Tab-separated table of C-alpha atoms and ligand atoms in Angstrom:
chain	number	residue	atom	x	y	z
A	1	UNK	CA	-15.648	-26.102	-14.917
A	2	UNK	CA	-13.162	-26.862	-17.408
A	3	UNK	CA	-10.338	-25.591	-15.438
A	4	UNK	CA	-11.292	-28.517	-13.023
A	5	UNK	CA	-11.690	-31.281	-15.601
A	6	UNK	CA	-8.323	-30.066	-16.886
A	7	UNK	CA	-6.948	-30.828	-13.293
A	8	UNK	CA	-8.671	-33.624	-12.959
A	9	UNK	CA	-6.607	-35.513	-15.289
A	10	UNK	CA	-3.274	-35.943	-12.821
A	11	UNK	CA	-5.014	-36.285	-9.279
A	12	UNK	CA	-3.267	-34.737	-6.448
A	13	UNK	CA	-1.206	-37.679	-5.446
A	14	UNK	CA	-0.144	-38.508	-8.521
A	15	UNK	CA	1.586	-35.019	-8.614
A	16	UNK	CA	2.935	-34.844	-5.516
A	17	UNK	CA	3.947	-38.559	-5.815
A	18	UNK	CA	5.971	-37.725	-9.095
A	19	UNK	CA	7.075	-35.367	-7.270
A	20	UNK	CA	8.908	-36.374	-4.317
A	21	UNK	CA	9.448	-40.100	-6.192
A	22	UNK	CA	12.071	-37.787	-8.514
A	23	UNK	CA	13.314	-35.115	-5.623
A	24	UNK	CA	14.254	-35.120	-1.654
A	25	UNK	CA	12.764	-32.157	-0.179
A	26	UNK	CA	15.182	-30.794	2.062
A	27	UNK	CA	15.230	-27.678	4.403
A	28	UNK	CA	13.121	-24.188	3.616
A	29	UNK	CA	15.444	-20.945	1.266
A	30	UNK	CA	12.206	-18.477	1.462
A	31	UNK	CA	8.735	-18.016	1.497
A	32	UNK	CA	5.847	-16.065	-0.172
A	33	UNK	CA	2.531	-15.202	0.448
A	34	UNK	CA	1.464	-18.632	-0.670
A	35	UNK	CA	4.457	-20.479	-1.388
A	36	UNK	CA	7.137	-22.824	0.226
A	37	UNK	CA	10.864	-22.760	-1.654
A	38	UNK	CA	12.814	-25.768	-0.581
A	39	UNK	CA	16.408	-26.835	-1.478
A	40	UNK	CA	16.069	-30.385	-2.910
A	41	UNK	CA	18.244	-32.987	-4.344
A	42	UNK	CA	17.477	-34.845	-8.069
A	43	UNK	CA	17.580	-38.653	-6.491
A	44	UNK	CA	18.771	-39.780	-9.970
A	45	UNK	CA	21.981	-37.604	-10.182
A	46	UNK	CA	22.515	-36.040	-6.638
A	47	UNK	CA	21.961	-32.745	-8.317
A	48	UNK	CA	20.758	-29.487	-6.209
A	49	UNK	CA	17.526	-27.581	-7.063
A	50	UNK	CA	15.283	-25.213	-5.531
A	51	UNK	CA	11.617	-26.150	-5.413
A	52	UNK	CA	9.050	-23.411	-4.883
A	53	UNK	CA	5.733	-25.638	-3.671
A	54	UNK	CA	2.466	-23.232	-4.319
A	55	UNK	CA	-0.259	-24.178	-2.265
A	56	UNK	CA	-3.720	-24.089	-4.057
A	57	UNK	CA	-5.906	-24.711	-1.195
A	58	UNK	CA	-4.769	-21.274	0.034
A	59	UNK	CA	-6.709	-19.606	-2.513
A	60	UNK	CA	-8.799	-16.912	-0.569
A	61	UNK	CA	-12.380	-18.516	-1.289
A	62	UNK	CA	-10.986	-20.825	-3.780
A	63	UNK	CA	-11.462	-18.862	-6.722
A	64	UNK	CA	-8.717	-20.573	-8.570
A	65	UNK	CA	-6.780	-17.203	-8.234
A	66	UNK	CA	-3.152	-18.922	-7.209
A	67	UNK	CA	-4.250	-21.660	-9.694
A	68	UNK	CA	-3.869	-18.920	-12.835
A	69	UNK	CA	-1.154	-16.696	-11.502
A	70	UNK	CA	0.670	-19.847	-11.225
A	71	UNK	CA	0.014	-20.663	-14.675
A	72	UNK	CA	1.013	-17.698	-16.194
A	73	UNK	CA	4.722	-17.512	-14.069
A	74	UNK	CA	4.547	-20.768	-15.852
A	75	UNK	CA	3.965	-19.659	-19.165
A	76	UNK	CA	6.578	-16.116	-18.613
A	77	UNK	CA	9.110	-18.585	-17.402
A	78	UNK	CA	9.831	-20.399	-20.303
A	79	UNK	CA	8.806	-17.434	-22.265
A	80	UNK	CA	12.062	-15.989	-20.840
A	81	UNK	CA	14.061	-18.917	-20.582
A	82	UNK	CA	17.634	-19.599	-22.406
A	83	UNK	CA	19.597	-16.378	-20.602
A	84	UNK	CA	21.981	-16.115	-18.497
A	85	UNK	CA	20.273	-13.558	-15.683
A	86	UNK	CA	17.482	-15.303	-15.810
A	87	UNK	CA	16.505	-18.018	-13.350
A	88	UNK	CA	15.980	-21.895	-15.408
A	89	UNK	CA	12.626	-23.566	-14.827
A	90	UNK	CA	14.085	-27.171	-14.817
A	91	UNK	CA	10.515	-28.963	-14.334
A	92	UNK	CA	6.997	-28.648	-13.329
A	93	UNK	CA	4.639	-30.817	-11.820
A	94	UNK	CA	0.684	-29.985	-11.719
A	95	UNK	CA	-2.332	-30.899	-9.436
A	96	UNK	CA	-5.395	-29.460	-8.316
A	97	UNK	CA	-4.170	-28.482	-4.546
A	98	UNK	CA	-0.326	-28.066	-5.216
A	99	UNK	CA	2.238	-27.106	-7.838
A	100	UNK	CA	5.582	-27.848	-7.493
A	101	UNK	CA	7.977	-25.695	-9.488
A	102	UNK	CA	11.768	-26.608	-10.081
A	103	UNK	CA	14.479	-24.490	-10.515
A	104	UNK	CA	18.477	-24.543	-11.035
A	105	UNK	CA	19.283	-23.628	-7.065
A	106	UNK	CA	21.429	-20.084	-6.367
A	107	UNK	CA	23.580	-20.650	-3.223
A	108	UNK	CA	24.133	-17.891	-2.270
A	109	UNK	CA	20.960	-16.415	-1.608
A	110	UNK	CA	18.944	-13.081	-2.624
A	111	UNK	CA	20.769	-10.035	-3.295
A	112	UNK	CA	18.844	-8.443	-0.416
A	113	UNK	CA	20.422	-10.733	2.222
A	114	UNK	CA	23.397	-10.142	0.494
A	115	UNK	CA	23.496	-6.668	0.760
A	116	UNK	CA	22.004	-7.067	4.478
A	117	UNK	CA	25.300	-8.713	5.068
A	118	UNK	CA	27.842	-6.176	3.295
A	119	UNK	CA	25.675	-3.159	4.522
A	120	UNK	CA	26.578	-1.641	1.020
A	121	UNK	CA	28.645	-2.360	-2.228
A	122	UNK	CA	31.265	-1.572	-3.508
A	123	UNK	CA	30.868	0.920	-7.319
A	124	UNK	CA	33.119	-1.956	-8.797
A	125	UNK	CA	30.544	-4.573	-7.211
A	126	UNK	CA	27.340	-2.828	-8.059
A	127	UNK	CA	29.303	-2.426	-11.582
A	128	UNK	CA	29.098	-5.877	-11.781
A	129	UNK	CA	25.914	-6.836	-10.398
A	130	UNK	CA	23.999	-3.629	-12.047
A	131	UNK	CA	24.972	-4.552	-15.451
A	132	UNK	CA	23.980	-8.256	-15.069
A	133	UNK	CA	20.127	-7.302	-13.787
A	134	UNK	CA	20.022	-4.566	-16.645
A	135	UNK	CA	21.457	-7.299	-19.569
A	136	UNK	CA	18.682	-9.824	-17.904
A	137	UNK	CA	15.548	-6.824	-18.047
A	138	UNK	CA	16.630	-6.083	-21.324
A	139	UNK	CA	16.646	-9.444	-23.083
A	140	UNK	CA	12.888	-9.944	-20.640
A	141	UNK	CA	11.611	-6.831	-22.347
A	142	UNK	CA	13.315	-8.166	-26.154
A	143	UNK	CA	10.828	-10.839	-25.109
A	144	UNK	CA	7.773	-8.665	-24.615
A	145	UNK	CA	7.668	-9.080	-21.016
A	146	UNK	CA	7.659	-6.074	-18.419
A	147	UNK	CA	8.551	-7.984	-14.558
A	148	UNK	CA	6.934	-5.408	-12.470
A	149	UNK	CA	8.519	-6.530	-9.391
A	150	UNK	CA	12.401	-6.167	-9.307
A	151	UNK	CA	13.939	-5.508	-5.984
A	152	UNK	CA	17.034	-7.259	-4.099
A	153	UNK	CA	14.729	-9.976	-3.162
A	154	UNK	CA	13.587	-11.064	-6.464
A	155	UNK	CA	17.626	-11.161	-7.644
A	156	UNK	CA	19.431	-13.978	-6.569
A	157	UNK	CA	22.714	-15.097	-6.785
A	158	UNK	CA	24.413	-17.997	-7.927
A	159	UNK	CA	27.593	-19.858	-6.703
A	160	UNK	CA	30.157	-17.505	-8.269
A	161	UNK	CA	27.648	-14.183	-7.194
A	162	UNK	CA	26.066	-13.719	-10.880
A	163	UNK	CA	22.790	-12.442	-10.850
A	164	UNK	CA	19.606	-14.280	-11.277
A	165	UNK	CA	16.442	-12.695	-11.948
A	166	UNK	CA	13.470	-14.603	-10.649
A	167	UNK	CA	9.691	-14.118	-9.411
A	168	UNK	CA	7.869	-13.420	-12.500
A	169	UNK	CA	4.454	-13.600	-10.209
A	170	UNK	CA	3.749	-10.302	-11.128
A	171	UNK	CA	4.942	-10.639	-14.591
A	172	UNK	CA	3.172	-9.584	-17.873
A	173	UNK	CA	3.111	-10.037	-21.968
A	174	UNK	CA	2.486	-6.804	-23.629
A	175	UNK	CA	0.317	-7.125	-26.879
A	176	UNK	CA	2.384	-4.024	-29.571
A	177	UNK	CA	1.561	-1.336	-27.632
A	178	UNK	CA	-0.858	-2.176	-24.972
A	179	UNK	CA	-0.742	-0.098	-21.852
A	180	UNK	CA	-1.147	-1.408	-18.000
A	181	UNK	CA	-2.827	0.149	-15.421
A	182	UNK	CA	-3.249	-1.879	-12.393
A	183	UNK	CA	-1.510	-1.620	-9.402
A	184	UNK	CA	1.575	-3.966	-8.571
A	185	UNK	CA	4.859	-4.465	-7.178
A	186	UNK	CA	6.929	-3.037	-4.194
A	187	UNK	CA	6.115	0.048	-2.485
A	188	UNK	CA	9.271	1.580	-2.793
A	189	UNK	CA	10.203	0.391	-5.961
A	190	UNK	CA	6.918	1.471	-7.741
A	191	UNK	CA	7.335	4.005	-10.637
A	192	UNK	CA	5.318	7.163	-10.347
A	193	UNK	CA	3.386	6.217	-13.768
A	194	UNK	CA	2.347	3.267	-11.743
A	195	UNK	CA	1.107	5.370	-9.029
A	196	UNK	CA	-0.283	7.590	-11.090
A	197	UNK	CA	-2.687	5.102	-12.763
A	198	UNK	CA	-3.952	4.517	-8.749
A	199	UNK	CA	-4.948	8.469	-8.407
A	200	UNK	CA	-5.401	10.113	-11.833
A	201	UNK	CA	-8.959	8.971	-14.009
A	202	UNK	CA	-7.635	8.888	-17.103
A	203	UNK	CA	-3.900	8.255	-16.310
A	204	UNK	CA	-1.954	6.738	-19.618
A	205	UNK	CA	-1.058	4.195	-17.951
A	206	UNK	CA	2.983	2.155	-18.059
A	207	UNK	CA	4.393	0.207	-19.776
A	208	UNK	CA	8.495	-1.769	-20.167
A	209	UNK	CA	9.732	1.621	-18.344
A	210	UNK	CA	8.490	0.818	-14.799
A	211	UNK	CA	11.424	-1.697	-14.783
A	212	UNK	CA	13.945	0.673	-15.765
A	213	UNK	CA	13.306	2.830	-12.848
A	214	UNK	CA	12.675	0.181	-10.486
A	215	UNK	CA	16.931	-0.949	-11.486
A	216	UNK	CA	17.192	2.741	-10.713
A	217	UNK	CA	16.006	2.201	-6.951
A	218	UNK	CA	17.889	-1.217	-6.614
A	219	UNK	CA	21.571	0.548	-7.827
A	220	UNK	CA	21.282	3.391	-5.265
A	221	UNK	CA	20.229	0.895	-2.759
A	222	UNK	CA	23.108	-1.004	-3.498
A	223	UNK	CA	25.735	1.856	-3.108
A	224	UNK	CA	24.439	3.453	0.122
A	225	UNK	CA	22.167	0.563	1.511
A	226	UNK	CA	19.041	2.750	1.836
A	227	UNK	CA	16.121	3.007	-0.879
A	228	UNK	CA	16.181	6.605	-2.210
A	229	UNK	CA	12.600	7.944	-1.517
A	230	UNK	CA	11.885	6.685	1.848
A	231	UNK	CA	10.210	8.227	4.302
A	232	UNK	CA	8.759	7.110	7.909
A	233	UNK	CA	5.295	8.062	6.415
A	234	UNK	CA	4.348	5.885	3.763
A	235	UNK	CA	2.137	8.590	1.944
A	236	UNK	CA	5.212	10.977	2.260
A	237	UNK	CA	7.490	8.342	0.431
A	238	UNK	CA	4.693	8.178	-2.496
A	239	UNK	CA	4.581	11.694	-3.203
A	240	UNK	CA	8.450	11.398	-3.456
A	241	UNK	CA	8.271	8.784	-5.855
A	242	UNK	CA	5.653	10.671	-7.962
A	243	UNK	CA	8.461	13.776	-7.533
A	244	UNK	CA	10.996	12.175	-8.097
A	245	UNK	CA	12.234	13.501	-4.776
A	246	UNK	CA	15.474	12.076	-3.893
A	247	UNK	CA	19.214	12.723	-3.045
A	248	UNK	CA	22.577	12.510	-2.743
A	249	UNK	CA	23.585	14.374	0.304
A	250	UNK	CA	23.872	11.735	2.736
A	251	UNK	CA	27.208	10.967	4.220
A	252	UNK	CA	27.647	8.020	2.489
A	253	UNK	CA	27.369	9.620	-0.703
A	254	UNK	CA	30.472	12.137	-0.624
A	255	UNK	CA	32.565	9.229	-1.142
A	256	UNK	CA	30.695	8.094	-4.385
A	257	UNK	CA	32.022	9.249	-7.922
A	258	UNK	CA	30.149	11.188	-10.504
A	259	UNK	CA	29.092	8.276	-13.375
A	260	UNK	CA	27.318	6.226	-10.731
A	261	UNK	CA	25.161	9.249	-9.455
A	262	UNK	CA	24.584	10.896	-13.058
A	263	UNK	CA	23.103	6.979	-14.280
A	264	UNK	CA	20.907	6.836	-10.831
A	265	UNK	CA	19.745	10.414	-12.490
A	266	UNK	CA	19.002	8.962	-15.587
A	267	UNK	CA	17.027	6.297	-14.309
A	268	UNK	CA	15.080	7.646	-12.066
A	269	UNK	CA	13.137	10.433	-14.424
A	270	UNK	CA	9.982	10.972	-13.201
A	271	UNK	CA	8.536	10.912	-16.907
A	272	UNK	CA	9.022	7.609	-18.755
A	273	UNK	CA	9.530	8.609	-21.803
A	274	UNK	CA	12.545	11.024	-20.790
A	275	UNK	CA	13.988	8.019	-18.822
A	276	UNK	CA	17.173	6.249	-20.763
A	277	UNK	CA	16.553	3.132	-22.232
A	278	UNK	CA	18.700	-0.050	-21.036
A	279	UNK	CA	20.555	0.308	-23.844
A	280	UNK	CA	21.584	3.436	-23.438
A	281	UNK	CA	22.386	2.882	-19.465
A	282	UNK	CA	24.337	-0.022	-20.794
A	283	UNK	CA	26.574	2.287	-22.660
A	284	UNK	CA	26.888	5.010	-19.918
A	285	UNK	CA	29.922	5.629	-18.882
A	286	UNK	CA	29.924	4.070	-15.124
A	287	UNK	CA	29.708	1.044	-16.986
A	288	UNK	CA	32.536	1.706	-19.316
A	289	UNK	CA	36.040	0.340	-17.831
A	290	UNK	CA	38.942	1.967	-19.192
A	291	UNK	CA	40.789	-0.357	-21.753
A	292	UNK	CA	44.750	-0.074	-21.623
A	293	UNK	CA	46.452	1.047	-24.952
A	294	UNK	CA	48.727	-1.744	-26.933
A	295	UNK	CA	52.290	0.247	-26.582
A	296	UNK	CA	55.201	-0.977	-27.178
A	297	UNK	CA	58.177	-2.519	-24.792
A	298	UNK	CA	59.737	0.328	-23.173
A	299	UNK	CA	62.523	-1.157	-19.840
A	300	UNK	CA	62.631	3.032	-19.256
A	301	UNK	CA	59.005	3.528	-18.680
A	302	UNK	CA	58.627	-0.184	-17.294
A	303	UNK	CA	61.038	0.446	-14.434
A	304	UNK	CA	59.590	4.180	-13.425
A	305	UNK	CA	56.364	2.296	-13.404
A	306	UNK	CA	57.851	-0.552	-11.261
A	307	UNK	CA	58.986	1.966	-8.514
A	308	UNK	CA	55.990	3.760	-8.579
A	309	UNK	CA	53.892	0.241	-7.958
A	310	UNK	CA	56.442	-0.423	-4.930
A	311	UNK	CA	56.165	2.756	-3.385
A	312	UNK	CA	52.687	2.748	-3.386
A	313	UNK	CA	52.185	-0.797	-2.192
A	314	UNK	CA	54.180	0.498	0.877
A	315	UNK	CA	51.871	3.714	1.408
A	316	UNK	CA	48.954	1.175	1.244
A	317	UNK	CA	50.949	-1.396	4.058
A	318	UNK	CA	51.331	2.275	5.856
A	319	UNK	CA	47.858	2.884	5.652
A	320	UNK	CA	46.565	0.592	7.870
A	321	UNK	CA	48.213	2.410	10.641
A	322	UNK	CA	47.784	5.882	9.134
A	323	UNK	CA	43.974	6.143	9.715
A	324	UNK	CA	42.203	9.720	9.026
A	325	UNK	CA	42.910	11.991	11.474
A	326	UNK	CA	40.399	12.923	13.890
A	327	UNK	CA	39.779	15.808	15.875
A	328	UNK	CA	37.944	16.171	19.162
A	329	UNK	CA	35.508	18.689	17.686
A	330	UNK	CA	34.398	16.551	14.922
A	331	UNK	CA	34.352	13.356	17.307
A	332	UNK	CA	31.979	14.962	19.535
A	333	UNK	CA	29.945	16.633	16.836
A	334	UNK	CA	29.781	14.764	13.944
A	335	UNK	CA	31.591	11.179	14.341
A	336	UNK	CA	29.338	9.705	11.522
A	337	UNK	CA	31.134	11.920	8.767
A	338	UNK	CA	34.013	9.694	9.110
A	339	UNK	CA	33.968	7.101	6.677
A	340	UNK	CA	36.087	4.000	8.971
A	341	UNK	CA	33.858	5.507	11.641
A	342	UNK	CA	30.523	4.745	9.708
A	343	UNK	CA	31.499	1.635	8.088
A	344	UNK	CA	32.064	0.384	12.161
A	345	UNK	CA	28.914	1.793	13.452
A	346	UNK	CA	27.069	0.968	10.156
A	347	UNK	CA	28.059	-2.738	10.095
A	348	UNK	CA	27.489	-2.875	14.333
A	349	UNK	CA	23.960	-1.768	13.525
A	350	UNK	CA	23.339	-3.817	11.138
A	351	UNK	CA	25.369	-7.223	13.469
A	352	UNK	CA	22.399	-6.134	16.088
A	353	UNK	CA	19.239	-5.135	14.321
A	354	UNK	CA	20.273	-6.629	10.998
A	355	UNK	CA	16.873	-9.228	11.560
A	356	UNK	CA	14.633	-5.834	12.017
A	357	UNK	CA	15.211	-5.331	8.535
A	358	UNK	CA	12.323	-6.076	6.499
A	359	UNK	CA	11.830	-7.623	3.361
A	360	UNK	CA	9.755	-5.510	0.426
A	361	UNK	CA	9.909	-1.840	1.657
A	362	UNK	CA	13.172	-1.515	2.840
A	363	UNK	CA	11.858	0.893	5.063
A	364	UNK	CA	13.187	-0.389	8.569
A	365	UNK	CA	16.565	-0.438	6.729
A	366	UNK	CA	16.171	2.720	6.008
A	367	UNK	CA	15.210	3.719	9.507
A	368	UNK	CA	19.249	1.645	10.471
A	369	UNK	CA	20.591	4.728	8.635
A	370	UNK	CA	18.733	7.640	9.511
A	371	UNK	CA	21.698	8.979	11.718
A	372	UNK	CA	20.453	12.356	12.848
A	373	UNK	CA	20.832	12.507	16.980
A	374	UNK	CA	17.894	12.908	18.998
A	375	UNK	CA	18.128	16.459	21.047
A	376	UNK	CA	17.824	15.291	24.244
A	377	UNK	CA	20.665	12.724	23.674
A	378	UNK	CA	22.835	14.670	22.039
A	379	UNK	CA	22.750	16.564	25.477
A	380	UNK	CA	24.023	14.097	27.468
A	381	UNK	CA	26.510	12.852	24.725
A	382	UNK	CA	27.741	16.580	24.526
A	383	UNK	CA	27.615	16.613	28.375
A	384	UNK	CA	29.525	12.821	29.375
A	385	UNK	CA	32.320	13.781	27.431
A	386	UNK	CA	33.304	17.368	28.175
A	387	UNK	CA	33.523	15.751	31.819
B	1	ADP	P1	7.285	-15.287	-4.127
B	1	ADP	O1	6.560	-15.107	-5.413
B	1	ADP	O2	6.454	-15.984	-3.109
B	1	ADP	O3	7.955	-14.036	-3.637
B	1	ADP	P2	9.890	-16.210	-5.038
B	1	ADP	O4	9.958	-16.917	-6.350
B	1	ADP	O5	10.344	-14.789	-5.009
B	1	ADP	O6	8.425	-16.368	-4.445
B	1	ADP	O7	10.714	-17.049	-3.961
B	1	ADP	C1	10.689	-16.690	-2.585
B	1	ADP	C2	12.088	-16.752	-2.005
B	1	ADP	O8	12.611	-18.083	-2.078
B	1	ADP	C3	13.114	-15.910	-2.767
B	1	ADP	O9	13.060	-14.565	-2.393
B	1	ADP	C4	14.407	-16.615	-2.371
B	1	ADP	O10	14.805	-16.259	-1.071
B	1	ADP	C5	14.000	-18.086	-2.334
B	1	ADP	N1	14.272	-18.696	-3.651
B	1	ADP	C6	13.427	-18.725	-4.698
B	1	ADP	N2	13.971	-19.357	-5.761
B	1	ADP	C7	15.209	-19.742	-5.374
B	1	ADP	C8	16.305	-20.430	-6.035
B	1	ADP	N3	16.203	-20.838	-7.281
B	1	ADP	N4	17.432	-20.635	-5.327
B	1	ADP	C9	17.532	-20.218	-4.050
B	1	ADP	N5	16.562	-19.566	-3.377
B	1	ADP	C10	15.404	-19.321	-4.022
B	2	MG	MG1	9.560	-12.826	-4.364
């Protein structure tokens, strides 16, 4: 009963009093299994925060479960604290049926809605974001803590879109060497040493790693909106994961340079220890930008380069009119090769189903792009416009 008489000291009321006598609760930004985030507003300074409330009472049979999960986020949050990427506790308050945890608000959002909204990034963009979540999981692991459950939902963004990793429910201190070996995260996120602890006896269970290839499933997300090993079945997509089976030979790929794809190789190795470390990824070249030589004033060179710049600005005003040609063939047969084509059907899809998409698995966004044709419709496509 100690956990109680610990409790016991700040009665409910007292909490929540604090609480809402320092912040104004205003309208809902998300919600988990047993928690409530709010947008609120410090009364004292006019300030904006997010508060996530965790209800207690929701404990299945009030075994206090929520009660030490809670703590622990706690404890990893400030464990973590003092980075950039990484979300900012700013307060907590404590009682026996509710906690109320404060943090510095991100506007804009998760980087799942995000991406809901864009369809998919840009390489420059998922440049930028992918080296910001793998900076923030690096200086987490410098801190002896593996997250377990990165995905675009658990990455939000601030006001000028920098990343901000959050959600350390799942979250855990290593001890040197010690190895996990239960069962937690994201289906399609979850590393096949993970997995492997669930269906081999005397699996060696994971460690730091399972993070590494979970960034690996969020960057080819990002580039071609779909997780990599999903499959309508969810056994089917498991035995991927534990194969590593993925690929590259969707549409959207052939427009995608080499660096990106060779680092998505990299990352997602199916044995840990031949996966690259973040600091190695860091260095890869996709995340190398070339740097322009000092030279020195030449009006010769200058002025080439001048007319050069001009003349392609106007191929680039021309563009917009010049669009890839199309033939009838390929518009009747394959329209979805096209890249303007997809991007327009793509972002249509997404304007109309956009709210099937579901949060965690990714799989109904994955089911948005599976763009083979049904026979039968085909038919009638094939049919309606030879008439
Ligand atoms: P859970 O453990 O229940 O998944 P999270 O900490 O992931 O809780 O928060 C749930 C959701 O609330 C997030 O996915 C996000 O949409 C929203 N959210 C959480 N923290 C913030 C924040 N600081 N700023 C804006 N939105 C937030
Ligand atoms: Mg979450």
């Amino acid at each position: 009963m100690a956990k109680e008489e610990e409790y016991d000291k700040l009665p409910d009321k007292d909490a929540a009093k604090e609480f809402y006598a320092k912040y104004e609760p205003k309208e809902i930004l998300g919600r988990g299994i047993s928690s409530t985030v709010r947008r609120c507003i410090e009364k004292e300074t006019g300030k904006e925060f997010a508060a996530k409330i965790i209800d207690l009472s929701s404990d299945g049979v009030n075994d206090g479960s929520n009660l030490e999960s809670t703590k622990q986020e706690v404890d990893i949050l400030r464990h973590v604290a003092g980075h950039p990427y990484i979300i900012e506790l700013q307060d907590v308050f404590e009682s026996s049926t509710f906690i109320f945890l404060v943090f510095e608000l991100c506007k804009n959002g998760e980087l799942f809605d995000y991406l809901t909204t864009v369809v998919t990034l840009s390489e420059k963009k998922t440049r930028y974001i992918m080296r910001q979540v793998l900076e923030g999981v690096e200086h987490i692991h410098s801190r002896n803590v593996v997250h377990r459950d990165l995905k675009p939902e658990n990455i939000l963004l601030d006001d000028n879109l920098n990343v901000k990793i959050t959600d350390f429910g799942f979250a855990k201190l290593l001890n040197g060497e010690e190895r996990l070996h239960d069962l937690c995260g994201t289906p399609g996120y979850l590393a096949p040493e993970t997995l492997r602890c669930n269906m081999i006896e005397d699996a060696p269970g994971y460690s730091f790693e399972v993070d590494i290839w979970a960034c690996g499933v969020i960057m080819y997300t990002l580039l071609v909106g779909c997780p990599p090993f999903w499959h309508r079945k969810q056994m089917v997509m498991l035995r991927n994961i534990m194969e590593g089976k993925f690929s590259f030979s969707s549409p959207e790929w052939a427009d995608i340079s080499e660096p990106p794809k060779d680092l998505i190789r990299k990352l997602l190795v199916v044995d840990p220890k031949q996966r690259i470390s973040i600091k190695d990824a860091l260095k890869h070249p996709f995340f190398q930008t070339v740097k322009l030589q000092q030279r020195e004033f030449n009006a010769k060179r200058k002025f080439q380069w001048a007319i050069l710049v001009i003349r392609a600005m106007i191929r680039i005003q021309r563009l917009r009119y010049t669009p890839e040609p199309l033939s009838l063939d390929t518009a009747r047969s394959d329209p979805y090769r096209l890249k303007l084509i997809r991007k327009i059907v793509d972002g249509c899809a997404f304007r109309v189903y956009g709210h099937w998409v579901k949060k965690g698995e990714g799989q109904n966004r994955a089911a948005l792009f599976e763009n083979t044709q049904k026979t039968e419709l085909k038919h009638i496509y094939v049919t309606n416009l030879s008439r």
